[in-house]
CSV table of C-alpha atoms in Angstrom, one decimal:
chain,number,residue,atom,x,y,z
Q,1,MET,CA,0.0,-0.1,0.3
Q,2,GLU,CA,1.0,3.6,-0.8
Q,3,THR,CA,2.0,6.2,1.8
Q,4,PRO,CA,-0.2,9.4,1.0
Q,5,PRO,CA,2.3,12.4,0.5
Q,6,ALA,CA,3.2,14.0,3.8
Q,7,HIS,CA,2.0,17.6,2.6
Q,8,ASN,CA,-1.5,16.4,1.9
Q,9,THR,CA,-1.6,15.2,5.8
Q,10,ARG,CA,-0.4,18.5,6.7
Q,11,SER,CA,-3.2,20.2,4.6
Q,12,SER,CA,-5.9,18.2,5.8
Q,13,ARG,CA,-5.0,19.3,9.6
Q,14,ARG,CA,-4.9,23.3,9.0
Q,15,LYS,CA,-7.2,24.9,10.8
Q,16,THR,CA,-9.2,27.5,10.0
Q,17,PRO,CA,-9.3,31.3,11.9
Q,18,SER,CA,-12.8,30.5,13.3
Q,19,GLN,CA,-11.7,27.3,14.6
Q,20,ILE,CA,-8.4,28.9,16.3
Q,21,ALA,CA,-10.7,31.6,17.8
Q,22,SER,CA,-12.7,28.9,19.4
Q,23,SER,CA,-9.9,27.1,21.0
Q,24,LEU,CA,-9.0,29.7,22.3
Q,25,PRO,CA,-8.8,29.4,26.6
Q,26,PRO,CA,-12.0,30.8,28.4
Q,27,THR,CA,-10.0,33.1,30.0
Q,28,ILE,CA,-8.7,35.3,27.3
Q,29,PRO,CA,-11.0,38.2,26.5
Q,30,ARG,CA,-12.5,38.6,22.9
Q,31,ARG,CA,-12.4,42.7,22.5
Q,32,SER,CA,-14.2,43.8,19.3
Q,33,PRO,CA,-12.3,46.7,18.1
Q,34,ASN,CA,-14.4,49.3,19.4
Q,35,HIS,CA,-14.4,48.4,23.1
Q,36,THR,CA,-13.1,50.7,25.9
Q,37,THR,CA,-13.4,49.8,29.7
Q,38,THR,CA,-15.3,52.8,30.5
Q,39,SER,CA,-18.3,52.5,28.4
Q,40,THR,CA,-21.0,51.3,30.9
Q,41,THR,CA,-19.5,53.9,33.3
Q,42,LYS,CA,-22.6,56.0,34.8
Q,43,ARG,CA,-21.5,60.2,34.6
Q,44,ASN,CA,-23.4,62.1,37.1
Q,45,THR,CA,-24.9,65.6,35.6
Q,46,PRO,CA,-22.6,68.4,36.5
Q,47,TYR,CA,-25.5,70.9,36.9
Q,48,LEU,CA,-27.0,69.0,39.7
Q,49,PRO,CA,-25.5,67.7,43.1
Q,50,THR,CA,-24.9,63.6,42.7
Q,51,PRO,CA,-26.9,61.2,44.2
Q,52,THR,CA,-25.1,61.1,47.4
Q,53,GLU,CA,-25.4,65.1,47.6
Q,54,LEU,CA,-29.3,64.8,46.9
Q,55,ALA,CA,-29.7,62.4,49.8
Q,56,LEU,CA,-27.9,64.2,52.5
Q,57,VAL,CA,-29.7,67.6,50.9
Q,58,ALA,CA,-32.9,65.8,51.7
Q,59,THR,CA,-32.3,65.4,55.3
Q,60,TYR,CA,-32.7,69.2,56.1
Q,61,PRO,CA,-36.4,69.5,54.4
Q,62,LEU,CA,-37.0,66.2,56.0
Q,63,LEU,CA,-35.8,67.2,59.5
Q,64,LEU,CA,-37.8,70.4,59.2
Q,65,ALA,CA,-41.0,68.3,57.9
Q,66,PHE,CA,-40.4,65.9,61.0
Q,67,GLY,CA,-40.6,69.0,63.5
Q,68,ALA,CA,-43.5,70.4,62.0
Q,69,LEU,CA,-45.3,67.3,62.3
Q,70,TYR,CA,-44.1,66.8,65.8
Q,71,ALA,CA,-45.3,70.2,67.0
Q,72,LEU,CA,-48.6,69.5,65.4
Q,73,VAL,CA,-49.3,66.1,67.3
Q,74,SER,CA,-47.4,67.2,70.5
Q,75,PRO,CA,-50.1,68.0,73.2
Q,76,GLU,CA,-46.9,70.1,75.1
Q,77,THR,CA,-46.5,72.1,71.9
Q,78,ARG,CA,-49.8,72.8,70.9
Q,79,SER,CA,-51.2,74.0,74.3
Q,80,ALA,CA,-48.1,76.4,75.3
Q,81,PRO,CA,-48.6,79.7,74.5
Q,82,TYR,CA,-47.1,81.2,71.0
Q,83,ASP,CA,-46.1,84.7,70.4
Q,84,ILE,CA,-46.4,85.6,66.8
Q,85,HIS,CA,-44.0,88.4,67.4
Q,86,ARG,CA,-41.1,86.5,68.5
Q,87,GLN,CA,-41.6,83.5,66.5
Q,88,ALA,CA,-41.6,81.2,69.6
Q,89,HIS,CA,-43.9,79.7,72.9
Q,90,SER,CA,-43.6,81.3,75.8
Q,91,GLN,CA,-40.2,81.6,77.4
Q,92,ASP,CA,-41.2,81.5,81.0
Q,93,PRO,CA,-39.6,78.1,81.8
Q,94,SER,CA,-43.3,76.9,83.7
Q,95,LEU,CA,-44.7,77.5,80.2
Q,96,ALA,CA,-42.7,76.3,77.7
Q,97,PRO,CA,-43.2,73.1,76.2
Q,98,SER,CA,-39.4,72.3,76.2
Q,99,TYR,CA,-36.0,73.4,77.5
Q,100,PHE,CA,-34.8,73.5,73.7
Q,101,ALA,CA,-38.3,75.5,73.5
Q,102,ARG,CA,-36.6,78.2,75.2
Q,103,LYS,CA,-33.7,80.8,73.6
Q,104,ASP,CA,-31.9,80.7,76.8
Q,105,ASN,CA,-30.9,76.9,76.1
Q,106,LEU,CA,-27.3,76.5,76.5
Q,107,LEU,CA,-27.0,75.5,73.2
Q,108,ASN,CA,-28.8,78.3,71.7
Q,109,ILE,CA,-26.3,80.4,73.7
Q,110,LEU,CA,-23.4,78.5,73.4
Q,111,PHE,CA,-23.3,76.8,69.6
Q,112,VAL,CA,-26.1,78.7,67.5
Q,113,LYS,CA,-25.5,82.1,68.7
Q,114,ARG,CA,-21.7,81.6,67.8
Q,115,GLY,CA,-22.4,79.2,65.0
Q,116,TRP,CA,-20.1,80.9,62.7
Q,117,ALA,CA,-17.4,80.6,64.7
Q,118,TRP,CA,-17.7,77.0,65.4
Q,119,VAL,CA,-17.6,76.3,61.7
Q,120,THR,CA,-15.2,78.2,61.1
Q,121,VAL,CA,-12.9,76.3,63.7
Q,122,ALA,CA,-14.0,73.4,62.7
Q,123,PHE,CA,-13.3,74.3,59.1
Q,124,PHE,CA,-9.6,75.4,59.7
Q,125,ALA,CA,-8.9,72.2,62.0
Q,126,PHE,CA,-9.3,70.0,59.0
Q,127,ALA,CA,-7.9,72.1,56.3
Q,128,ILE,CA,-4.8,72.6,58.2
Q,129,THR,CA,-4.0,69.0,59.7
Q,130,HIS,CA,-5.5,66.8,57.4
Q,131,PRO,CA,-2.9,64.9,55.6
Q,132,ALA,CA,-5.0,64.6,52.5
Q,133,ILE,CA,-4.8,68.9,51.8
Q,134,GLN,CA,-0.8,69.4,51.8
Q,135,THR,CA,-0.1,72.2,48.9
Q,136,VAL,CA,-0.2,75.6,48.9
Q,137,GLY,CA,-3.0,75.7,45.8
Q,138,GLN,CA,-5.0,73.1,47.6
Q,139,ARG,CA,-5.3,75.2,51.1
Q,140,ALA,CA,-5.6,78.1,49.1
Q,141,ARG,CA,-8.9,77.4,47.0
Q,142,ALA,CA,-10.1,75.6,50.4
Q,143,ILE,CA,-9.8,79.1,51.9
Q,144,VAL,CA,-11.6,81.1,49.1
Q,145,ARG,CA,-14.4,78.6,49.3
Q,146,TRP,CA,-14.6,79.4,52.9
Q,147,GLY,CA,-14.8,83.0,52.2
Q,148,LEU,CA,-17.1,83.1,49.4
Q,149,VAL,CA,-19.6,81.0,51.9
Q,150,THR,CA,-18.8,83.2,55.0
Q,151,LEU,CA,-19.7,86.4,52.5
Q,152,TRP,CA,-23.1,84.8,51.8
Q,153,TRP,CA,-23.5,84.2,55.6
Q,154,VAL,CA,-22.5,88.0,56.4
Q,155,PHE,CA,-25.1,89.6,53.5
Q,156,VAL,CA,-28.2,87.4,54.4
Q,157,THR,CA,-27.6,87.8,58.1
Q,158,GLN,CA,-25.2,91.0,59.1
Q,159,TRP,CA,-25.0,93.6,56.0
Q,160,PHE,CA,-25.5,93.9,52.6
Q,161,PHE,CA,-24.8,97.3,51.7
Q,162,GLY,CA,-26.6,98.1,54.4
Q,163,PRO,CA,-29.4,96.1,56.3
Q,164,ALA,CA,-28.9,92.5,55.8
Q,165,ILE,CA,-30.8,90.7,53.1
Q,166,ILE,CA,-33.4,89.2,55.9
Q,167,ASP,CA,-33.6,92.7,57.0
Q,168,ARG,CA,-34.5,94.3,53.8
Q,169,GLY,CA,-36.8,91.3,53.1
Q,170,PHE,CA,-38.8,91.8,55.9
Q,171,ARG,CA,-38.9,95.7,55.0
Q,172,TRP,CA,-40.2,94.9,51.9
Q,173,SER,CA,-42.6,92.3,52.5
Q,174,GLY,CA,-44.5,94.9,54.4
Q,175,GLY,CA,-42.7,94.4,58.1
Q,176,ARG,CA,-42.1,97.6,60.9
Q,177,CYS,CA,-40.6,98.0,63.9
Q,178,GLU,CA,-43.4,98.9,66.2
Q,179,VAL,CA,-41.9,100.8,69.2
Q,180,LEU,CA,-43.5,100.3,72.7
Q,181,GLU,CA,-45.9,103.2,73.3
Q,182,ILE,CA,-44.0,104.3,76.7
Q,183,LYS,CA,-40.4,105.1,74.0
Q,184,ILE,CA,-42.8,107.4,72.0
Q,185,GLU,CA,-44.2,109.5,74.5
Q,186,GLU,CA,-40.6,109.9,76.4
Q,187,GLY,CA,-39.2,110.9,73.2
Q,188,GLU,CA,-36.4,108.2,72.8
Q,189,GLY,CA,-37.9,106.2,69.8
Q,190,MET,CA,-37.8,107.7,66.2
Q,191,GLY,CA,-41.8,106.3,65.3
Q,192,LYS,CA,-43.1,103.2,63.8
Q,193,GLY,CA,-41.5,101.8,61.0
Q,194,ASP,CA,-38.4,103.9,61.2
Q,195,PHE,CA,-35.8,101.4,62.1
Q,196,VAL,CA,-34.4,99.1,59.1
Q,197,THR,CA,-32.7,96.2,61.2
Q,198,ALA,CA,-34.1,93.8,63.7
Q,199,ALA,CA,-31.1,94.6,66.4
Q,200,ALA,CA,-31.9,98.5,65.7
Q,201,CYS,CA,-35.4,97.8,66.6
Q,202,LYS,CA,-35.0,95.5,69.5
Q,203,ALA,CA,-32.4,97.9,71.1
Q,204,CYS,CA,-35.2,100.5,71.1
Q,205,GLY,CA,-37.6,98.2,72.9
Q,206,GLY,CA,-39.7,97.7,69.8
Q,207,ARG,CA,-40.4,94.4,67.9
Q,208,TRP,CA,-40.4,93.5,64.4
Q,209,SER,CA,-44.6,93.3,63.0
Q,210,GLY,CA,-45.8,92.1,59.8
Q,211,GLY,CA,-43.7,91.3,56.6
Q,212,HIS,CA,-42.2,87.7,56.2
Q,213,ASP,CA,-38.9,87.1,58.5
Q,214,ILE,CA,-36.9,84.5,56.9
Q,215,SER,CA,-35.6,81.8,59.8
Q,216,GLY,CA,-32.0,83.0,60.2
Q,217,HIS,CA,-31.4,80.0,62.5
Q,218,VAL,CA,-32.7,77.6,60.0
Q,219,PHE,CA,-30.4,79.6,57.2
Q,220,LEU,CA,-27.1,79.2,59.8
Q,221,LEU,CA,-27.8,75.7,60.6
Q,222,VAL,CA,-28.2,74.3,57.1
Q,223,LEU,CA,-25.3,76.6,55.5
Q,224,GLY,CA,-23.0,75.4,57.9
Q,225,SER,CA,-23.4,72.0,58.2
Q,226,GLY,CA,-24.0,71.7,54.1
Q,227,PHE,CA,-20.4,73.6,54.1
Q,228,LEU,CA,-18.5,71.4,56.1
Q,229,VAL,CA,-19.9,68.6,54.7
Q,230,GLN,CA,-19.0,69.6,51.2
Q,231,GLU,CA,-15.1,70.5,52.6
Q,232,VAL,CA,-14.9,67.2,54.6
Q,233,VAL,CA,-17.0,64.4,53.2
Q,234,TRP,CA,-15.2,64.4,49.6
Q,235,VAL,CA,-11.7,64.7,51.1
Q,236,ALA,CA,-12.5,61.7,53.1
Q,237,MET,CA,-13.9,59.7,50.8
Q,238,ARG,CA,-11.3,60.0,48.1
Q,239,TRP,CA,-8.4,59.8,51.0
Q,240,GLY,CA,-9.8,56.9,52.7
Q,241,ARG,CA,-11.5,54.6,49.6
Q,242,GLY,CA,-8.2,55.6,47.2
Q,243,GLY,CA,-9.9,57.7,45.1
Q,244,ARG,CA,-12.5,55.2,44.1
Q,245,GLY,CA,-16.0,55.9,44.8
Q,246,GLU,CA,-18.9,58.2,43.6
Q,247,GLU,CA,-17.5,60.7,41.3
Q,248,ARG,CA,-18.4,64.4,40.6
Q,249,CYS,CA,-18.7,65.8,36.7
Q,250,VAL,CA,-17.0,68.8,35.3
Q,251,VAL,CA,-17.6,70.6,32.0
Q,252,MET,CA,-14.1,71.0,30.6
Q,253,ALA,CA,-13.1,74.3,28.6
Q,254,ASP,CA,-14.1,72.2,25.2
Q,255,GLY,CA,-17.3,71.7,26.4
Q,256,ALA,CA,-16.3,67.6,27.3
Q,257,VAL,CA,-17.8,66.3,30.4
Q,258,LYS,CA,-15.4,64.7,32.5
Q,259,GLY,CA,-14.9,63.0,35.7
Q,260,ALA,CA,-13.6,65.5,38.5
Q,261,ALA,CA,-10.3,63.6,38.5
Q,262,VAL,CA,-8.8,64.8,35.6
Q,263,GLU,CA,-8.6,68.1,37.5
Q,264,ARG,CA,-6.2,66.5,39.9
Q,265,GLU,CA,-3.0,67.8,38.2
Q,266,ARG,CA,-4.3,71.2,38.0
Q,267,GLY,CA,-5.1,71.4,41.7
Q,268,GLY,CA,-1.8,68.9,42.7
Q,269,GLY,CA,-4.2,65.9,44.0
Q,270,LEU,CA,-4.7,64.2,47.2
Q,271,GLY,CA,-1.6,64.5,49.1
Q,272,GLY,CA,0.2,61.3,49.7
Q,273,GLU,CA,-0.8,57.6,49.3
Q,274,GLU,CA,-1.0,56.6,53.2
Q,275,GLY,CA,-4.9,57.0,53.7
Q,276,GLU,CA,-5.9,54.6,50.8
Q,277,GLY,CA,-7.9,51.6,51.7
Q,278,MET,CA,-8.3,53.0,55.4
Q,279,GLY,CA,-12.2,54.0,54.9
Q,280,THR,CA,-14.0,57.2,54.9
Q,281,VAL,CA,-14.4,57.4,58.8
Q,282,LYS,CA,-11.2,56.8,59.8
Q,283,ALA,CA,-10.1,59.3,57.0
Q,284,LEU,CA,-12.1,61.9,58.8
Q,285,GLY,CA,-8.8,63.1,61.1
Q,286,VAL,CA,-9.2,65.0,64.7
Q,287,GLY,CA,-10.6,67.9,62.4
Q,288,GLY,CA,-13.0,65.9,60.7
Q,289,ARG,CA,-14.5,64.6,63.7
Q,290,LEU,CA,-14.8,68.0,64.9
Q,291,ALA,CA,-16.5,68.8,62.0
Q,292,GLY,CA,-18.4,65.9,62.4
Q,293,VAL,CA,-19.7,67.0,65.8
Q,294,VAL,CA,-20.6,70.5,64.7
Q,295,VAL,CA,-23.0,69.0,61.8
Q,296,VAL,CA,-24.6,66.7,64.2
Q,297,LEU,CA,-25.0,69.4,66.7
Q,298,SER,CA,-26.9,71.3,63.9
Q,299,GLY,CA,-29.0,68.8,62.6
Q,300,TRP,CA,-29.9,68.5,66.6
Q,301,MET,CA,-30.5,72.5,66.6
Q,302,LEU,CA,-32.4,72.4,63.3
Q,303,LEU,CA,-35.0,70.0,64.3
Q,304,MET,CA,-35.3,71.7,67.5
Q,305,THR,CA,-36.1,75.0,65.3
Q,306,ALA,CA,-38.8,73.3,63.1
Q,307,ILE,CA,-40.5,72.0,66.4
Q,308,TYR,CA,-40.5,75.4,68.5
Q,309,PHE,CA,-39.8,78.0,66.6
Q,310,HIS,CA,-40.6,80.4,63.4
Q,311,THR,CA,-43.7,79.4,60.7
Q,312,TRP,CA,-43.3,76.8,58.3
Q,313,PHE,CA,-43.1,79.8,55.5
Q,314,GLU,CA,-40.0,80.9,57.2
Q,315,LYS,CA,-38.4,78.1,57.6
Q,316,LEU,CA,-38.5,76.9,54.2
Q,317,THR,CA,-37.5,80.2,52.8
Q,318,GLY,CA,-34.5,79.9,55.2
Q,319,LEU,CA,-33.6,76.6,53.5
Q,320,LEU,CA,-33.8,77.8,50.2
Q,321,VAL,CA,-31.6,80.7,50.5
Q,322,ALA,CA,-28.9,78.4,52.5
Q,323,LEU,CA,-28.9,76.4,49.7
Q,324,ALA,CA,-28.9,78.5,46.8
Q,325,GLY,CA,-25.3,79.8,48.6
Q,326,LEU,CA,-24.1,76.0,48.6
Q,327,TYR,CA,-25.0,76.0,45.0
Q,328,ALA,CA,-23.4,78.8,43.8
Q,329,VAL,CA,-19.9,77.5,45.6
Q,330,TYR,CA,-19.8,73.9,45.1
Q,331,ILE,CA,-22.1,73.1,42.1
Q,332,ILE,CA,-21.7,76.1,39.3
Q,333,PRO,CA,-18.2,76.0,39.4
Q,334,ARG,CA,-18.4,72.3,38.1
Q,335,TRP,CA,-19.8,73.6,34.8
Q,336,VAL,CA,-17.8,77.1,34.4
Q,337,PRO,CA,-14.4,76.2,34.2
Q,338,ALA,CA,-13.4,79.5,34.7
Q,339,LEU,CA,-14.9,79.9,38.2
Q,340,ARG,CA,-13.6,76.2,38.9
Q,341,GLY,CA,-10.0,77.2,38.0
Q,342,VAL,CA,-10.2,80.3,41.0
Q,343,VAL,CA,-12.3,78.1,43.7
Q,344,GLY,CA,-11.5,74.4,43.0
Q,345,LEU,CA,-13.2,71.0,43.9
Q,346,PRO,CA,-12.9,69.8,47.6
Q,347,GLY,CA,-11.0,66.8,47.5
Q,348,ILE,CA,-9.2,67.4,44.3
């Protein structure tokens, strides 16, 4: 019997390209020419807060709504005398529905009345001591953000080219200062409606009457705690998780929308690598924990304000004015590159 030529045997065993591909081990991925590793990454819109930010912001109206509901169903609160001019229940200890319904409670005197001082101390303690904030540029931009938020606090509660926004809003909505009759008779008063600030009215023995009074307590507590959350949480998340986790998106100069991590080179990036993998809570550091205490106390006093002080509309406007300031400092720069170059982003 004759043996077939050798070349015929080799040609009969030759595999087609499809057979070669099907014989590859399953651990070798087959990628199309257009494959990209980020094709399934979901990006957040740069014009709105991220889902986590929205969840945190939602705690404010929830606290206010819970406080309003509690005030309606609580027999002690409903039966306590309420002064619409002072936006508070009776301050007589025997008539006040709660210790926290009295304006002389220690947290109100030592914490809320000095609220912005506590916010400022907590912020600088974090910005100076946290190892993730090392470069001059990072600290400078953080201070710029603090300055802008502080300026908004001043404009709303202290001074706005004359009376503060709260006082101007009260006057524009029809409010006035009612001076006590005895002051007018003695010639110590200037007459009704002549005072343009709540402080001046009170100093002369008068009281605000009519008009809409934006809740300064709600404004301060929301603005201060929201500011600290933005400054601390983004840094702690990136430091503790090694840059992983939810990402903000930004609009670049050419109009492209990218993750905020692309800004690291310009901002200097997070300092060091020691914190990676330690977790967000441990990554807070001493300054971050102090900020956390301020945020928790702010939440508690916000709840007390929701239960015992102001009307629901006054509390709502206080909330909206505070959120407007936070949006301007922390969200608008994400879609305005020129502004972002000045104020930066926390954690970048």
